[in-house]
Amino acid sequence: MGILDNAKEVANAVHEIKNIELYGRVLDLNAGIMDLVEENRKLHAENEDLKKTLQLREKMTFNEPFYYQEGDKTPFCPACWELKNFPIHLLFVAAREDSTHWNCPVCHNPYSDRKDRSVMEIHRSEPPPGSAWG
Ligand SMILES: [Zn+2]
């Protein structure tokens, strides 16, 4: 017998002996038990969600600018993942000569990923010709 059924039977038994004060206290006790059972249920559900998020977090790898899971070539939206822990696959839009383009179906962020990062790196690390840096 569950705790709620048990509490209900106690309340019925007390009701039969017609002690109003005791019956009131048993009803309060039952209400408290129901609150605790509900809170326990919520905590269990929350705990399950946290476990799932943690397991997912271990599977996600950041390979700038996107997140990936092993064995899955489709990138995940970094905004959805970092802000809300939502693992949202990006939708492929187009591949150009120097970049690929993606869209998030949830936050609608457009993404473009340059295929050749070395072009950007050279521009960053080398001063423009004739500048005072060198
Ligand atoms: Zn997103």
PDB file of C-alpha atoms and ligand atoms in Angstrom:
ATOM      1  CA  MET A   1       0.000   0.000   0.000  1.00  0.00           C
ATOM      2  CA  GLY A   2       1.298   3.428  -0.929  1.00  0.00           C
ATOM      3  CA  ILE A   3       1.791   6.185   1.604  1.00  0.00           C
ATOM      4  CA  LEU A   4      -1.140   8.196   0.198  1.00  0.00           C
ATOM      5  CA  ASP A   5      -3.557   5.241   0.442  1.00  0.00           C
ATOM      6  CA  ASN A   6      -2.300   4.521   3.930  1.00  0.00           C
ATOM      7  CA  ALA A   7      -2.823   8.147   5.020  1.00  0.00           C
ATOM      8  CA  LYS A   8      -6.327   8.119   3.533  1.00  0.00           C
ATOM      9  CA  GLU A   9      -7.232   4.984   5.494  1.00  0.00           C
ATOM     10  CA  VAL A  10      -5.957   6.538   8.723  1.00  0.00           C
ATOM     11  CA  ALA A  11      -8.092   9.623   8.027  1.00  0.00           C
ATOM     12  CA  ASN A  12     -11.153   7.411   7.450  1.00  0.00           C
ATOM     13  CA  ALA A  13     -10.497   5.474  10.651  1.00  0.00           C
ATOM     14  CA  VAL A  14     -10.146   8.688  12.662  1.00  0.00           C
ATOM     15  CA  HIS A  15     -13.302  10.050  11.023  1.00  0.00           C
ATOM     16  CA  GLU A  16     -15.204   7.010  12.290  1.00  0.00           C
ATOM     17  CA  ILE A  17     -14.276   7.651  15.929  1.00  0.00           C
ATOM     18  CA  LYS A  18     -15.726  11.176  15.529  1.00  0.00           C
ATOM     19  CA  ASN A  19     -12.897  13.124  17.176  1.00  0.00           C
ATOM     20  CA  ILE A  20     -13.118  16.375  15.225  1.00  0.00           C
ATOM     21  CA  GLU A  21      -9.861  17.866  16.477  1.00  0.00           C
ATOM     22  CA  LEU A  22      -7.888  14.696  15.746  1.00  0.00           C
ATOM     23  CA  TYR A  23      -9.578  14.345  12.346  1.00  0.00           C
ATOM     24  CA  GLY A  24      -8.561  17.927  11.460  1.00  0.00           C
ATOM     25  CA  ARG A  25      -4.964  17.203  12.409  1.00  0.00           C
ATOM     26  CA  VAL A  26      -4.944  14.008  10.340  1.00  0.00           C
ATOM     27  CA  LEU A  27      -6.312  15.919   7.338  1.00  0.00           C
ATOM     28  CA  ASP A  28      -3.533  18.526   7.734  1.00  0.00           C
ATOM     29  CA  LEU A  29      -1.030  15.694   7.964  1.00  0.00           C
ATOM     30  CA  ASN A  30      -2.438  14.168   4.777  1.00  0.00           C
ATOM     31  CA  ALA A  31      -2.179  17.477   2.961  1.00  0.00           C
ATOM     32  CA  GLY A  32       1.457  17.723   4.101  1.00  0.00           C
ATOM     33  CA  ILE A  33       2.151  14.194   2.873  1.00  0.00           C
ATOM     34  CA  MET A  34       0.598  15.000  -0.515  1.00  0.00           C
ATOM     35  CA  ASP A  35       2.798  18.116  -0.807  1.00  0.00           C
ATOM     36  CA  LEU A  36       5.897  16.070   0.012  1.00  0.00           C
ATOM     37  CA  VAL A  37       4.979  13.342  -2.467  1.00  0.00           C
ATOM     38  CA  GLU A  38       4.456  15.969  -5.175  1.00  0.00           C
ATOM     39  CA  GLU A  39       7.722  17.723  -4.329  1.00  0.00           C
ATOM     40  CA  ASN A  40       9.516  14.374  -4.382  1.00  0.00           C
ATOM     41  CA  ARG A  41       8.072  13.626  -7.818  1.00  0.00           C
ATOM     42  CA  LYS A  42       9.244  17.015  -9.116  1.00  0.00           C
ATOM     43  CA  LEU A  43      12.736  16.518  -7.693  1.00  0.00           C
ATOM     44  CA  HIS A  44      12.967  13.086  -9.299  1.00  0.00           C
ATOM     45  CA  ALA A  45      11.982  14.520 -12.678  1.00  0.00           C
ATOM     46  CA  GLU A  46      14.442  17.419 -12.262  1.00  0.00           C
ATOM     47  CA  ASN A  47      17.190  14.981 -11.284  1.00  0.00           C
ATOM     48  CA  GLU A  48      16.509  12.879 -14.399  1.00  0.00           C
ATOM     49  CA  ASP A  49      16.711  15.994 -16.587  1.00  0.00           C
ATOM     50  CA  LEU A  50      20.013  17.003 -14.977  1.00  0.00           C
ATOM     51  CA  LYS A  51      21.443  13.511 -15.479  1.00  0.00           C
ATOM     52  CA  LYS A  52      20.440  13.582 -19.140  1.00  0.00           C
ATOM     53  CA  THR A  53      21.958  17.043 -19.594  1.00  0.00           C
ATOM     54  CA  LEU A  54      25.170  15.903 -17.924  1.00  0.00           C
ATOM     55  CA  GLN A  55      25.389  12.808 -20.139  1.00  0.00           C
ATOM     56  CA  LEU A  56      24.768  14.972 -23.188  1.00  0.00           C
ATOM     57  CA  ARG A  57      27.357  17.511 -22.037  1.00  0.00           C
ATOM     58  CA  GLU A  58      29.984  14.768 -21.928  1.00  0.00           C
ATOM     59  CA  LYS A  59      29.123  13.764 -25.505  1.00  0.00           C
ATOM     60  CA  MET A  60      29.327  17.300 -26.920  1.00  0.00           C
ATOM     61  CA  THR A  61      32.647  18.480 -28.306  1.00  0.00           C
ATOM     62  CA  PHE A  62      33.303  22.076 -29.226  1.00  0.00           C
ATOM     63  CA  ASN A  63      35.058  22.458 -32.528  1.00  0.00           C
ATOM     64  CA  GLU A  64      34.784  26.148 -33.209  1.00  0.00           C
ATOM     65  CA  PRO A  65      32.325  27.500 -34.176  1.00  0.00           C
ATOM     66  CA  PHE A  66      30.054  24.474 -33.625  1.00  0.00           C
ATOM     67  CA  TYR A  67      29.386  21.646 -31.208  1.00  0.00           C
ATOM     68  CA  TYR A  68      29.523  18.056 -32.429  1.00  0.00           C
ATOM     69  CA  GLN A  69      28.741  14.588 -31.130  1.00  0.00           C
ATOM     70  CA  GLU A  70      30.911  11.629 -31.914  1.00  0.00           C
ATOM     71  CA  GLY A  71      29.697   9.758 -34.988  1.00  0.00           C
ATOM     72  CA  ASP A  72      27.437  12.649 -36.026  1.00  0.00           C
ATOM     73  CA  LYS A  73      28.687  14.952 -38.763  1.00  0.00           C
ATOM     74  CA  THR A  74      25.886  17.495 -38.436  1.00  0.00           C
ATOM     75  CA  PRO A  75      26.859  20.407 -36.170  1.00  0.00           C
ATOM     76  CA  PHE A  76      24.770  21.625 -33.239  1.00  0.00           C
ATOM     77  CA  CYS A  77      23.735  25.235 -32.686  1.00  0.00           C
ATOM     78  CA  PRO A  78      26.249  26.810 -30.265  1.00  0.00           C
ATOM     79  CA  ALA A  79      23.769  29.485 -29.132  1.00  0.00           C
ATOM     80  CA  CYS A  80      21.032  26.988 -28.230  1.00  0.00           C
ATOM     81  CA  TRP A  81      23.484  24.658 -26.528  1.00  0.00           C
ATOM     82  CA  GLU A  82      25.393  27.247 -24.525  1.00  0.00           C
ATOM     83  CA  LEU A  83      22.357  29.282 -23.493  1.00  0.00           C
ATOM     84  CA  LYS A  84      19.731  26.602 -22.877  1.00  0.00           C
ATOM     85  CA  ASN A  85      21.416  23.191 -23.122  1.00  0.00           C
ATOM     86  CA  PHE A  86      19.224  22.447 -26.149  1.00  0.00           C
ATOM     87  CA  PRO A  87      21.000  20.077 -28.564  1.00  0.00           C
ATOM     88  CA  ILE A  88      19.660  21.479 -31.833  1.00  0.00           C
ATOM     89  CA  HIS A  89      21.050  20.229 -35.133  1.00  0.00           C
ATOM     90  CA  LEU A  90      21.770  23.011 -37.581  1.00  0.00           C
ATOM     91  CA  LEU A  91      20.159  22.906 -41.008  1.00  0.00           C
ATOM     92  CA  PHE A  92      22.499  22.990 -43.955  1.00  0.00           C
ATOM     93  CA  VAL A  93      21.856  25.973 -46.227  1.00  0.00           C
ATOM     94  CA  ALA A  94      24.661  26.148 -48.785  1.00  0.00           C
ATOM     95  CA  ALA A  95      28.281  25.345 -49.479  1.00  0.00           C
ATOM     96  CA  ARG A  96      30.305  28.037 -51.198  1.00  0.00           C
ATOM     97  CA  GLU A  97      33.857  27.865 -52.407  1.00  0.00           C
ATOM     98  CA  ASP A  98      35.313  29.267 -49.168  1.00  0.00           C
ATOM     99  CA  SER A  99      32.545  28.671 -46.608  1.00  0.00           C
ATOM    100  CA  THR A 100      29.527  26.626 -45.580  1.00  0.00           C
ATOM    101  CA  HIS A 101      26.279  28.144 -44.340  1.00  0.00           C
ATOM    102  CA  TRP A 102      23.892  26.835 -41.707  1.00  0.00           C
ATOM    103  CA  ASN A 103      20.706  27.900 -39.976  1.00  0.00           C
ATOM    104  CA  CYS A 104      19.286  27.045 -36.570  1.00  0.00           C
ATOM    105  CA  PRO A 105      15.630  25.946 -36.777  1.00  0.00           C
ATOM    106  CA  VAL A 106      15.007  27.073 -33.181  1.00  0.00           C
ATOM    107  CA  CYS A 107      16.833  30.375 -32.549  1.00  0.00           C
ATOM    108  CA  HIS A 108      17.071  31.157 -36.292  1.00  0.00           C
ATOM    109  CA  ASN A 109      20.695  32.276 -36.039  1.00  0.00           C
ATOM    110  CA  PRO A 110      22.428  32.083 -39.412  1.00  0.00           C
ATOM    111  CA  TYR A 111      25.956  30.663 -39.308  1.00  0.00           C
ATOM    112  CA  SER A 112      28.763  30.627 -41.809  1.00  0.00           C
ATOM    113  CA  ASP A 113      31.927  28.648 -41.357  1.00  0.00           C
ATOM    114  CA  ARG A 114      35.026  29.472 -43.387  1.00  0.00           C
ATOM    115  CA  LYS A 115      36.661  26.409 -44.830  1.00  0.00           C
ATOM    116  CA  ASP A 116      40.132  27.886 -44.735  1.00  0.00           C
ATOM    117  CA  ARG A 117      40.896  29.496 -41.394  1.00  0.00           C
ATOM    118  CA  SER A 118      44.550  30.118 -42.269  1.00  0.00           C
ATOM    119  CA  VAL A 119      43.481  33.090 -44.422  1.00  0.00           C
ATOM    120  CA  MET A 120      42.045  34.800 -41.326  1.00  0.00           C
ATOM    121  CA  GLU A 121      45.016  33.855 -39.154  1.00  0.00           C
ATOM    122  CA  ILE A 122      47.533  35.402 -41.584  1.00  0.00           C
ATOM    123  CA  HIS A 123      45.598  38.661 -41.641  1.00  0.00           C
ATOM    124  CA  ARG A 124      45.476  38.747 -37.858  1.00  0.00           C
ATOM    125  CA  SER A 125      49.101  37.994 -37.135  1.00  0.00           C
ATOM    126  CA  GLU A 126      50.828  39.941 -39.909  1.00  0.00           C
ATOM    127  CA  PRO A 127      50.806  43.714 -39.872  1.00  0.00           C
ATOM    128  CA  PRO A 128      49.639  45.391 -43.042  1.00  0.00           C
ATOM    129  CA  PRO A 129      52.511  46.486 -45.327  1.00  0.00           C
ATOM    130  CA  GLY A 130      53.894  49.909 -44.495  1.00  0.00           C
ATOM    131  CA  SER A 131      52.339  50.027 -41.028  1.00  0.00           C
ATOM    132  CA  ALA A 132      54.200  51.192 -37.961  1.00  0.00           C
ATOM    133  CA  TRP A 133      53.822  47.778 -36.272  1.00  0.00           C
ATOM    134  CA  GLY A 134      56.894  46.135 -37.756  1.00  0.00           C
TER     135      GLY A 134
HETATM  136 ZN    ZN B   1      19.914  27.799 -32.104  1.00  0.00          ZN
END
